Amino acid sequence: MPSFIDMQNRIANDLRRDDLATEIAEAIQSAILFYRNLPVVQSPGTMAAITAVEEQKEYTLPPDFIAAIQLTVTADGVITPMQPATIQWIDEMDSDSTDVIIGVPTHYALFGEFEMHVYPRPDDSVTEFGGRYIAATAAPSDDDDSNFWTNRAERAVRCRAVGLLYDDTLHDPELAEREYAKAQQEWSQITLQLELRAYSAGIRAHD
Protein backbone atom coordinates (compact mmCIF):
# COMPACT_ATOMS: atom_id res chain seq x y z
CA MET A 1 0.00 0.00 0.00
CA PRO A 2 1.22 3.57 -0.67
CA SER A 3 3.28 5.06 2.12
CA PHE A 4 4.32 8.51 3.30
CA ILE A 5 7.58 8.34 1.33
CA ASP A 6 5.69 7.23 -1.79
CA MET A 7 3.58 10.39 -1.60
CA GLN A 8 6.65 12.56 -1.08
CA ASN A 9 8.41 10.98 -4.06
CA ARG A 10 5.39 11.36 -6.32
CA ILE A 11 5.08 15.06 -5.51
CA ALA A 12 8.80 15.58 -6.14
CA ASN A 13 8.50 13.77 -9.47
CA ASP A 14 5.36 15.68 -10.50
CA LEU A 15 7.06 18.99 -9.73
CA ARG A 16 10.36 17.79 -11.22
CA ARG A 17 12.09 19.10 -8.10
CA ASP A 18 14.46 16.99 -6.05
CA ASP A 19 15.52 19.90 -3.85
CA LEU A 20 12.29 20.36 -1.88
CA ALA A 21 12.26 17.30 0.38
CA THR A 22 11.69 19.27 3.59
CA GLU A 23 9.11 21.58 2.00
CA ILE A 24 7.21 18.64 0.51
CA ALA A 25 7.04 16.76 3.82
CA GLU A 26 5.84 19.90 5.60
CA ALA A 27 3.23 20.61 2.91
CA ILE A 28 1.83 17.08 3.26
CA GLN A 29 1.54 17.50 7.03
CA SER A 30 -0.18 20.88 6.56
CA ALA A 31 -2.64 19.36 4.09
CA ILE A 32 -3.47 16.52 6.49
CA LEU A 33 -3.93 19.01 9.33
CA PHE A 34 -6.44 20.91 7.18
CA TYR A 35 -8.50 17.76 6.59
CA ARG A 36 -7.92 16.35 10.05
CA ASN A 37 -10.07 19.11 11.53
CA LEU A 38 -12.89 18.08 9.19
CA PRO A 39 -13.20 14.37 10.06
CA VAL A 40 -15.25 12.57 7.41
CA VAL A 41 -16.40 9.94 9.90
CA GLN A 42 -16.23 10.24 13.66
CA SER A 43 -14.06 7.51 15.19
CA PRO A 44 -14.58 6.79 18.89
CA GLY A 45 -11.37 6.35 20.87
CA THR A 46 -10.55 5.45 24.47
CA MET A 47 -8.35 7.96 26.22
CA ALA A 48 -5.14 6.74 27.80
CA ALA A 49 -5.08 7.61 31.49
CA ILE A 50 -4.08 11.19 32.28
CA THR A 51 -2.42 11.31 35.70
CA ALA A 52 -4.08 13.71 38.09
CA VAL A 53 -1.97 16.16 40.07
CA GLU A 54 -3.28 17.49 43.37
CA GLU A 55 -4.63 21.06 43.01
CA GLN A 56 -3.77 21.23 39.27
CA LYS A 57 -6.66 22.19 37.02
CA GLU A 58 -5.08 22.14 33.51
CA TYR A 59 -4.40 18.88 31.64
CA THR A 60 -3.19 18.08 28.13
CA LEU A 61 -5.46 15.98 25.91
CA PRO A 62 -4.29 13.44 23.27
CA PRO A 63 -3.04 14.96 19.97
CA ASP A 64 -5.78 13.15 18.01
CA PHE A 65 -8.54 14.65 20.20
CA ILE A 66 -11.47 16.17 18.28
CA ALA A 67 -14.37 16.20 20.74
CA ALA A 68 -15.44 14.58 24.01
CA ILE A 69 -17.94 11.72 24.21
CA GLN A 70 -17.71 11.14 27.97
CA LEU A 71 -14.78 12.16 30.15
CA THR A 72 -14.31 10.57 33.56
CA VAL A 73 -12.40 11.01 36.81
CA THR A 74 -11.07 8.21 39.02
CA ALA A 75 -10.94 8.82 42.78
CA ASP A 76 -10.36 6.13 45.41
CA GLY A 77 -10.70 3.58 42.61
CA VAL A 78 -14.17 4.77 41.61
CA ILE A 79 -14.72 6.03 38.05
CA THR A 80 -17.25 8.87 37.77
CA PRO A 81 -18.40 10.80 34.67
CA MET A 82 -17.66 14.52 34.63
CA GLN A 83 -20.07 17.08 33.22
CA PRO A 84 -19.07 19.56 30.49
CA ALA A 85 -18.96 23.27 31.35
CA THR A 86 -17.73 26.45 29.73
CA ILE A 87 -14.22 27.69 30.38
CA GLN A 88 -15.78 30.92 31.69
CA TRP A 89 -17.75 28.96 34.32
CA ILE A 90 -14.65 27.04 35.40
CA ASP A 91 -12.62 30.26 35.68
CA GLU A 92 -15.38 31.96 37.65
CA MET A 93 -15.73 29.06 40.09
CA ASP A 94 -11.94 28.82 40.47
CA SER A 95 -11.25 32.54 40.72
CA ASP A 96 -10.17 32.76 44.37
CA SER A 97 -6.43 31.98 44.38
CA THR A 98 -6.25 32.40 48.18
CA ASP A 99 -8.97 29.83 48.90
CA VAL A 100 -8.66 27.12 46.26
CA ILE A 101 -11.46 24.57 46.38
CA ILE A 102 -10.25 20.98 46.01
CA GLY A 103 -12.15 17.71 45.80
CA VAL A 104 -13.23 15.20 43.17
CA PRO A 105 -13.72 17.14 39.90
CA THR A 106 -17.32 17.20 38.75
CA HIS A 107 -16.95 19.40 35.66
CA TYR A 108 -14.51 19.92 32.81
CA ALA A 109 -14.09 22.52 30.08
CA LEU A 110 -12.11 22.29 26.85
CA PHE A 111 -9.66 25.08 26.21
CA GLY A 112 -7.81 25.56 22.92
CA GLU A 113 -7.26 22.40 20.89
CA PHE A 114 -5.77 19.99 23.39
CA GLU A 115 -6.31 21.31 26.92
CA MET A 116 -8.86 20.40 29.59
CA HIS A 117 -9.59 22.39 32.76
CA VAL A 118 -11.38 20.71 35.67
CA TYR A 119 -13.35 21.92 38.69
CA PRO A 120 -12.92 21.56 41.55
CA ARG A 121 -9.19 21.01 41.49
CA PRO A 122 -8.23 17.41 42.39
CA ASP A 123 -7.57 16.41 45.97
CA ASP A 124 -5.24 13.56 46.96
CA SER A 125 -7.94 10.92 46.34
CA VAL A 126 -7.99 11.63 42.60
CA THR A 127 -5.62 9.46 40.57
CA GLU A 128 -6.48 9.94 36.90
CA PHE A 129 -8.76 11.21 34.14
CA GLY A 130 -9.98 9.14 31.20
CA GLY A 131 -13.02 8.45 29.08
CA ARG A 132 -14.01 8.25 25.44
CA TYR A 133 -13.62 10.84 22.73
CA ILE A 134 -13.83 11.49 19.00
CA ALA A 135 -10.43 10.75 17.50
CA ALA A 136 -8.84 11.82 14.22
CA THR A 137 -6.70 9.48 12.13
CA ALA A 138 -3.05 10.20 12.93
CA ALA A 139 -0.85 11.78 10.27
CA PRO A 140 2.04 9.61 9.02
CA SER A 141 5.41 10.44 10.55
CA ASP A 142 7.78 7.67 9.43
CA ASP A 143 8.56 7.15 5.74
CA ASP A 144 6.96 3.70 5.66
CA ASP A 145 3.77 4.77 7.49
CA SER A 146 0.62 3.91 5.55
CA ASN A 147 -2.96 4.71 6.55
CA PHE A 148 -6.10 6.55 5.43
CA TRP A 149 -4.13 9.68 4.51
CA THR A 150 -1.72 7.88 2.18
CA ASN A 151 -4.34 5.55 0.70
CA ARG A 152 -8.00 6.54 0.42
CA ALA A 153 -7.28 10.26 0.87
CA GLU A 154 -3.96 10.22 -0.99
CA ARG A 155 -5.04 12.32 -3.99
CA ALA A 156 -6.84 14.93 -1.88
CA VAL A 157 -3.83 15.29 0.42
CA ARG A 158 -1.34 15.25 -2.44
CA CYS A 159 -3.18 17.88 -4.49
CA ARG A 160 -3.60 20.18 -1.51
CA ALA A 161 0.06 19.74 -0.60
CA VAL A 162 1.07 20.64 -4.16
CA GLY A 163 -1.22 23.67 -3.96
CA LEU A 164 0.52 24.77 -0.77
CA LEU A 165 3.91 24.36 -2.44
CA TYR A 166 2.81 26.46 -5.42
CA ASP A 167 1.42 29.05 -3.00
CA ASP A 168 4.20 29.28 -0.43
CA THR A 169 7.38 28.04 -2.11
CA LEU A 170 7.06 28.28 -5.90
CA HIS A 171 4.92 31.44 -5.84
CA ASP A 172 2.49 30.47 -8.60
CA PRO A 173 -1.00 31.32 -7.28
CA GLU A 174 -2.76 30.26 -10.50
CA LEU A 175 -1.39 26.72 -10.30
CA ALA A 176 -2.05 26.70 -6.55
CA GLU A 177 -5.75 27.42 -7.10
CA ARG A 178 -5.95 24.64 -9.69
CA GLU A 179 -4.51 22.13 -7.23
CA TYR A 180 -6.79 23.32 -4.43
CA ALA A 181 -9.81 22.80 -6.69
CA LYS A 182 -8.68 19.26 -7.54
CA ALA A 183 -8.18 18.53 -3.85
CA GLN A 184 -11.64 19.83 -2.95
CA GLN A 185 -13.27 17.79 -5.70
CA GLU A 186 -11.53 14.63 -4.50
CA TRP A 187 -12.41 15.32 -0.86
CA SER A 188 -16.07 15.78 -1.80
CA GLN A 189 -16.05 12.33 -3.38
CA ILE A 190 -14.44 10.79 -0.31
CA THR A 191 -17.02 12.45 1.93
CA LEU A 192 -19.91 11.25 -0.24
CA GLN A 193 -18.71 7.64 -0.28
CA LEU A 194 -17.99 7.51 3.43
CA GLU A 195 -21.25 9.27 4.22
CA LEU A 196 -23.21 6.58 2.37
CA ARG A 197 -21.32 3.92 4.29
CA ALA A 198 -21.73 5.78 7.58
CA TYR A 199 -25.49 6.17 7.20
CA SER A 200 -25.85 2.39 6.98
CA ALA A 201 -24.03 2.12 10.31
CA GLY A 202 -25.95 4.97 11.92
CA ILE A 203 -22.95 7.34 12.01
CA ARG A 204 -23.07 10.89 10.60
CA ALA A 205 -20.19 11.83 8.34
CA HIS A 206 -18.91 15.42 8.01
CA ASP A 207 -17.56 17.33 5.02
CSV table of N, CA, C and O in Angstrom, one decimal, residues 116-174:
chain,number,residue,atom,x,y,z
A,116,MET,N,-7.7,20.6,28.8
A,116,MET,CA,-8.9,20.4,29.6
A,116,MET,C,-8.6,21.0,31.0
A,116,MET,O,-7.6,20.8,31.6
A,117,HIS,N,-9.6,21.8,31.4
A,117,HIS,CA,-9.6,22.4,32.8
A,117,HIS,C,-10.7,21.7,33.6
A,117,HIS,O,-11.8,21.4,33.0
A,118,VAL,N,-10.4,21.4,34.8
A,118,VAL,CA,-11.4,20.7,35.7
A,118,VAL,C,-11.7,21.5,36.9
A,118,VAL,O,-11.0,22.4,37.3
A,119,TYR,N,-12.9,21.3,37.5
A,119,TYR,CA,-13.4,21.9,38.7
A,119,TYR,C,-14.2,20.9,39.5
A,119,TYR,O,-15.0,20.2,38.9
A,120,PRO,N,-14.0,20.9,40.8
A,120,PRO,CA,-12.9,21.6,41.5
A,120,PRO,C,-11.6,20.9,41.2
A,120,PRO,O,-11.5,19.9,40.6
A,121,ARG,N,-10.5,21.6,41.7
A,121,ARG,CA,-9.2,21.0,41.5
A,121,ARG,C,-9.1,19.7,42.3
A,121,ARG,O,-9.7,19.5,43.3
A,122,PRO,N,-8.3,18.7,41.7
A,122,PRO,CA,-8.2,17.4,42.4
A,122,PRO,C,-7.6,17.5,43.8
A,122,PRO,O,-6.7,18.2,44.1
A,123,ASP,N,-8.2,16.6,44.7
A,123,ASP,CA,-7.6,16.4,46.0
A,123,ASP,C,-6.7,15.1,45.9
A,123,ASP,O,-6.5,14.6,44.8
A,124,ASP,N,-6.2,14.7,47.0
A,124,ASP,CA,-5.2,13.6,47.0
A,124,ASP,C,-5.9,12.2,46.7
A,124,ASP,O,-5.2,11.2,46.6
A,125,SER,N,-7.3,12.2,46.6
A,125,SER,CA,-7.9,10.9,46.3
A,125,SER,C,-8.1,10.7,44.8
A,125,SER,O,-8.3,9.6,44.4
A,126,VAL,N,-7.8,11.7,44.0
A,126,VAL,CA,-8.0,11.6,42.6
A,126,VAL,C,-6.7,11.1,42.0
A,126,VAL,O,-5.6,11.7,42.2
A,127,THR,N,-6.8,10.1,41.2
A,127,THR,CA,-5.6,9.5,40.6
A,127,THR,C,-5.5,9.7,39.1
A,127,THR,O,-4.4,9.9,38.6
A,128,GLU,N,-6.6,9.8,38.3
A,128,GLU,CA,-6.5,9.9,36.9
A,128,GLU,C,-7.8,10.4,36.3
A,128,GLU,O,-8.9,10.3,36.8
A,129,PHE,N,-7.6,10.9,35.0
A,129,PHE,CA,-8.8,11.2,34.1
A,129,PHE,C,-8.7,10.3,32.9
A,129,PHE,O,-7.7,9.8,32.5
A,130,GLY,N,-9.9,10.0,32.4
A,130,GLY,CA,-10.0,9.1,31.2
A,130,GLY,C,-11.3,9.4,30.5
A,130,GLY,O,-11.9,10.5,30.6
A,131,GLY,N,-11.7,8.3,29.8
A,131,GLY,CA,-13.0,8.4,29.1
A,131,GLY,C,-12.9,8.1,27.6
A,131,GLY,O,-11.9,7.5,27.1
A,132,ARG,N,-13.9,8.5,26.9
A,132,ARG,CA,-14.0,8.3,25.4
A,132,ARG,C,-14.2,9.6,24.7
A,132,ARG,O,-14.8,10.5,25.2
A,133,TYR,N,-13.6,9.6,23.5
A,133,TYR,CA,-13.6,10.8,22.7
A,133,TYR,C,-13.6,10.6,21.2
A,133,TYR,O,-13.4,9.4,20.8
A,134,ILE,N,-13.9,11.6,20.4
A,134,ILE,CA,-13.8,11.5,19.0
A,134,ILE,C,-12.4,11.7,18.6
A,134,ILE,O,-11.8,12.7,18.9
A,135,ALA,N,-11.8,10.7,17.9
A,135,ALA,CA,-10.4,10.7,17.5
A,135,ALA,C,-10.3,10.9,16.0
A,135,ALA,O,-11.1,10.5,15.2
A,136,ALA,N,-9.2,11.6,15.6
A,136,ALA,CA,-8.8,11.8,14.2
A,136,ALA,C,-7.8,10.8,13.9
A,136,ALA,O,-7.0,10.4,14.7
A,137,THR,N,-7.7,10.4,12.6
A,137,THR,CA,-6.7,9.5,12.1
A,137,THR,C,-5.4,10.2,12.2
A,137,THR,O,-5.2,11.3,11.7
A,138,ALA,N,-4.4,9.6,12.8
A,138,ALA,CA,-3.1,10.2,12.9
A,138,ALA,C,-2.4,10.4,11.6
A,138,ALA,O,-2.5,9.6,10.7
A,139,ALA,N,-1.6,11.5,11.5
A,139,ALA,CA,-0.9,11.8,10.3
A,139,ALA,C,0.4,10.9,10.3
A,139,ALA,O,0.9,10.5,11.3
A,140,PRO,N,0.8,10.4,9.1
A,140,PRO,CA,2.0,9.6,9.0
A,140,PRO,C,3.2,10.4,9.5
A,140,PRO,O,3.3,11.6,9.2
A,141,SER,N,4.2,9.8,10.1
A,141,SER,CA,5.4,10.4,10.5
A,141,SER,C,6.7,9.7,10.0
A,141,SER,O,7.6,10.4,9.6
A,142,ASP,N,6.6,8.4,10.0
A,142,ASP,CA,7.8,7.7,9.4
A,142,ASP,C,7.6,7.4,7.9
A,142,ASP,O,6.4,7.3,7.5
A,143,ASP,N,8.7,7.3,7.2
A,143,ASP,CA,8.6,7.2,5.7
A,143,ASP,C,7.7,6.0,5.3
A,143,ASP,O,7.0,6.1,4.3
A,144,ASP,N,7.7,4.9,6.1
A,144,ASP,CA,7.0,3.7,5.7
A,144,ASP,C,5.6,3.7,6.3
A,144,ASP,O,4.8,2.7,6.1
A,145,ASP,N,5.1,4.7,7.0
A,145,ASP,CA,3.8,4.8,7.5
A,145,ASP,C,2.8,4.8,6.4
A,145,ASP,O,2.9,5.4,5.3
A,146,SER,N,1.7,4.0,6.6
A,146,SER,CA,0.6,3.9,5.6
A,146,SER,C,-0.7,3.8,6.3
A,146,SER,O,-0.9,3.0,7.1
A,147,ASN,N,-1.6,4.7,5.9
A,147,ASN,CA,-3.0,4.7,6.5
A,147,ASN,C,-3.9,5.4,5.6
A,147,ASN,O,-3.7,5.6,4.4
A,148,PHE,N,-5.1,5.9,6.2
A,148,PHE,CA,-6.1,6.5,5.4
A,148,PHE,C,-5.6,7.7,4.6
A,148,PHE,O,-5.9,7.9,3.4
A,149,TRP,N,-4.6,8.5,5.2
A,149,TRP,CA,-4.1,9.7,4.5
A,149,TRP,C,-3.3,9.4,3.3
A,149,TRP,O,-3.3,10.1,2.3
A,150,THR,N,-2.6,8.2,3.3
A,150,THR,CA,-1.7,7.9,2.2
A,150,THR,C,-2.4,6.9,1.2
A,150,THR,O,-1.8,6.6,0.2
A,151,ASN,N,-3.6,6.5,1.6
A,151,ASN,CA,-4.3,5.5,0.7
A,151,ASN,C,-5.6,6.2,0.2
A,151,ASN,O,-5.6,6.8,-0.9
A,152,ARG,N,-6.7,6.0,0.9
A,152,ARG,CA,-8.0,6.5,0.4
A,152,ARG,C,-8.0,8.0,0.2
A,152,ARG,O,-8.6,8.5,-0.8
A,153,ALA,N,-7.3,8.8,1.0
A,153,ALA,CA,-7.3,10.3,0.9
A,153,ALA,C,-6.0,10.8,0.2
A,153,ALA,O,-5.8,12.0,0.2
A,154,GLU,N,-5.3,9.8,-0.4
A,154,GLU,CA,-4.0,10.2,-1.0
A,154,GLU,C,-4.1,11.4,-2.0
A,154,GLU,O,-3.3,12.3,-1.9
A,155,ARG,N,-5.0,11.3,-2.9
A,155,ARG,CA,-5.0,12.3,-4.0
A,155,ARG,C,-5.5,13.7,-3.4
A,155,ARG,O,-4.9,14.7,-3.8
A,156,ALA,N,-6.4,13.7,-2.5
A,156,ALA,CA,-6.8,14.9,-1.9
A,156,ALA,C,-5.7,15.6,-1.1
A,156,ALA,O,-5.4,16.8,-1.2
A,157,VAL,N,-5.0,14.8,-0.3
A,157,VAL,CA,-3.8,15.3,0.4
A,157,VAL,C,-2.7,15.7,-0.5
A,157,VAL,O,-2.1,16.8,-0.3
A,158,ARG,N,-2.4,14.9,-1.5
A,158,ARG,CA,-1.3,15.3,-2.4
A,158,ARG,C,-1.6,16.5,-3.2
A,158,ARG,O,-0.8,17.4,-3.3
A,159,CYS,N,-2.8,16.7,-3.7
A,159,CYS,CA,-3.2,17.9,-4.5
A,159,CYS,C,-3.1,19.1,-3.6
A,159,CYS,O,-2.7,20.2,-4.0
A,160,ARG,N,-3.6,19.0,-2.4
A,160,ARG,CA,-3.6,20.2,-1.5
A,160,ARG,C,-2.2,20.5,-1.1
A,160,ARG,O,-1.8,21.7,-1.1
A,161,ALA,N,-1.3,19.5,-0.9
A,161,ALA,CA,0.1,19.7,-0.6
A,161,ALA,C,0.8,20.4,-1.8
A,161,ALA,O,1.5,21.4,-1.6
A,162,VAL,N,0.5,20.0,-3.0
A,162,VAL,CA,1.1,20.6,-4.2
A,162,VAL,C,0.6,22.1,-4.3
A,162,VAL,O,1.4,23.0,-4.6
A,163,GLY,N,-0.7,22.3,-4.0
A,163,GLY,CA,-1.2,23.7,-4.0
A,163,GLY,C,-0.5,24.6,-3.0
A,163,GLY,O,-0.1,25.7,-3.3
A,164,LEU,N,-0.2,24.0,-1.8
A,164,LEU,CA,0.5,24.8,-0.8
A,164,LEU,C,1.9,25.1,-1.2
A,164,LEU,O,2.5,26.2,-1.0
A,165,LEU,N,2.6,24.1,-1.9
A,165,LEU,CA,3.9,24.4,-2.4
A,165,LEU,C,3.9,25.4,-3.5
A,165,LEU,O,4.8,26.3,-3.5
A,166,TYR,N,2.9,25.4,-4.4
A,166,TYR,CA,2.8,26.5,-5.4
A,166,TYR,C,2.5,27.8,-4.8
A,166,TYR,O,3.0,28.8,-5.2
A,167,ASP,N,1.8,27.8,-3.7
A,167,ASP,CA,1.4,29.0,-3.0
A,167,ASP,C,2.6,29.6,-2.2
A,167,ASP,O,3.0,30.8,-2.4
A,168,ASP,N,3.2,28.8,-1.4
A,168,ASP,CA,4.2,29.3,-0.4
A,168,ASP,C,5.7,29.2,-0.9
A,168,ASP,O,6.5,30.0,-0.4
A,169,THR,N,6.0,28.3,-1.8
A,169,THR,CA,7.4,28.0,-2.1
A,169,THR,C,7.7,28.4,-3.6
A,169,THR,O,8.7,29.1,-3.8
A,170,LEU,N,6.8,28.0,-4.5
A,170,LEU,CA,7.1,28.3,-5.9
A,170,LEU,C,6.4,29.6,-6.4
A,170,LEU,O,6.6,30.0,-7.5
A,171,HIS,N,5.5,30.1,-5.6
A,171,HIS,CA,4.9,31.4,-5.8
A,171,HIS,C,4.2,31.5,-7.2
A,171,HIS,O,4.5,32.4,-8.0
A,172,ASP,N,3.3,30.5,-7.4
A,172,ASP,CA,2.5,30.5,-8.6
A,172,ASP,C,1.0,30.3,-8.2
A,172,ASP,O,0.5,29.2,-8.1
A,173,PRO,N,0.3,31.4,-7.8
A,173,PRO,CA,-1.0,31.3,-7.3
A,173,PRO,C,-2.0,30.7,-8.2
A,173,PRO,O,-3.0,30.0,-7.8
A,174,GLU,N,-1.8,30.8,-9.5
A,174,GLU,CA,-2.8,30.3,-10.5
A,174,GLU,C,-2.7,28.7,-10.4
A,174,GLU,O,-3.8,28.1,-10.4
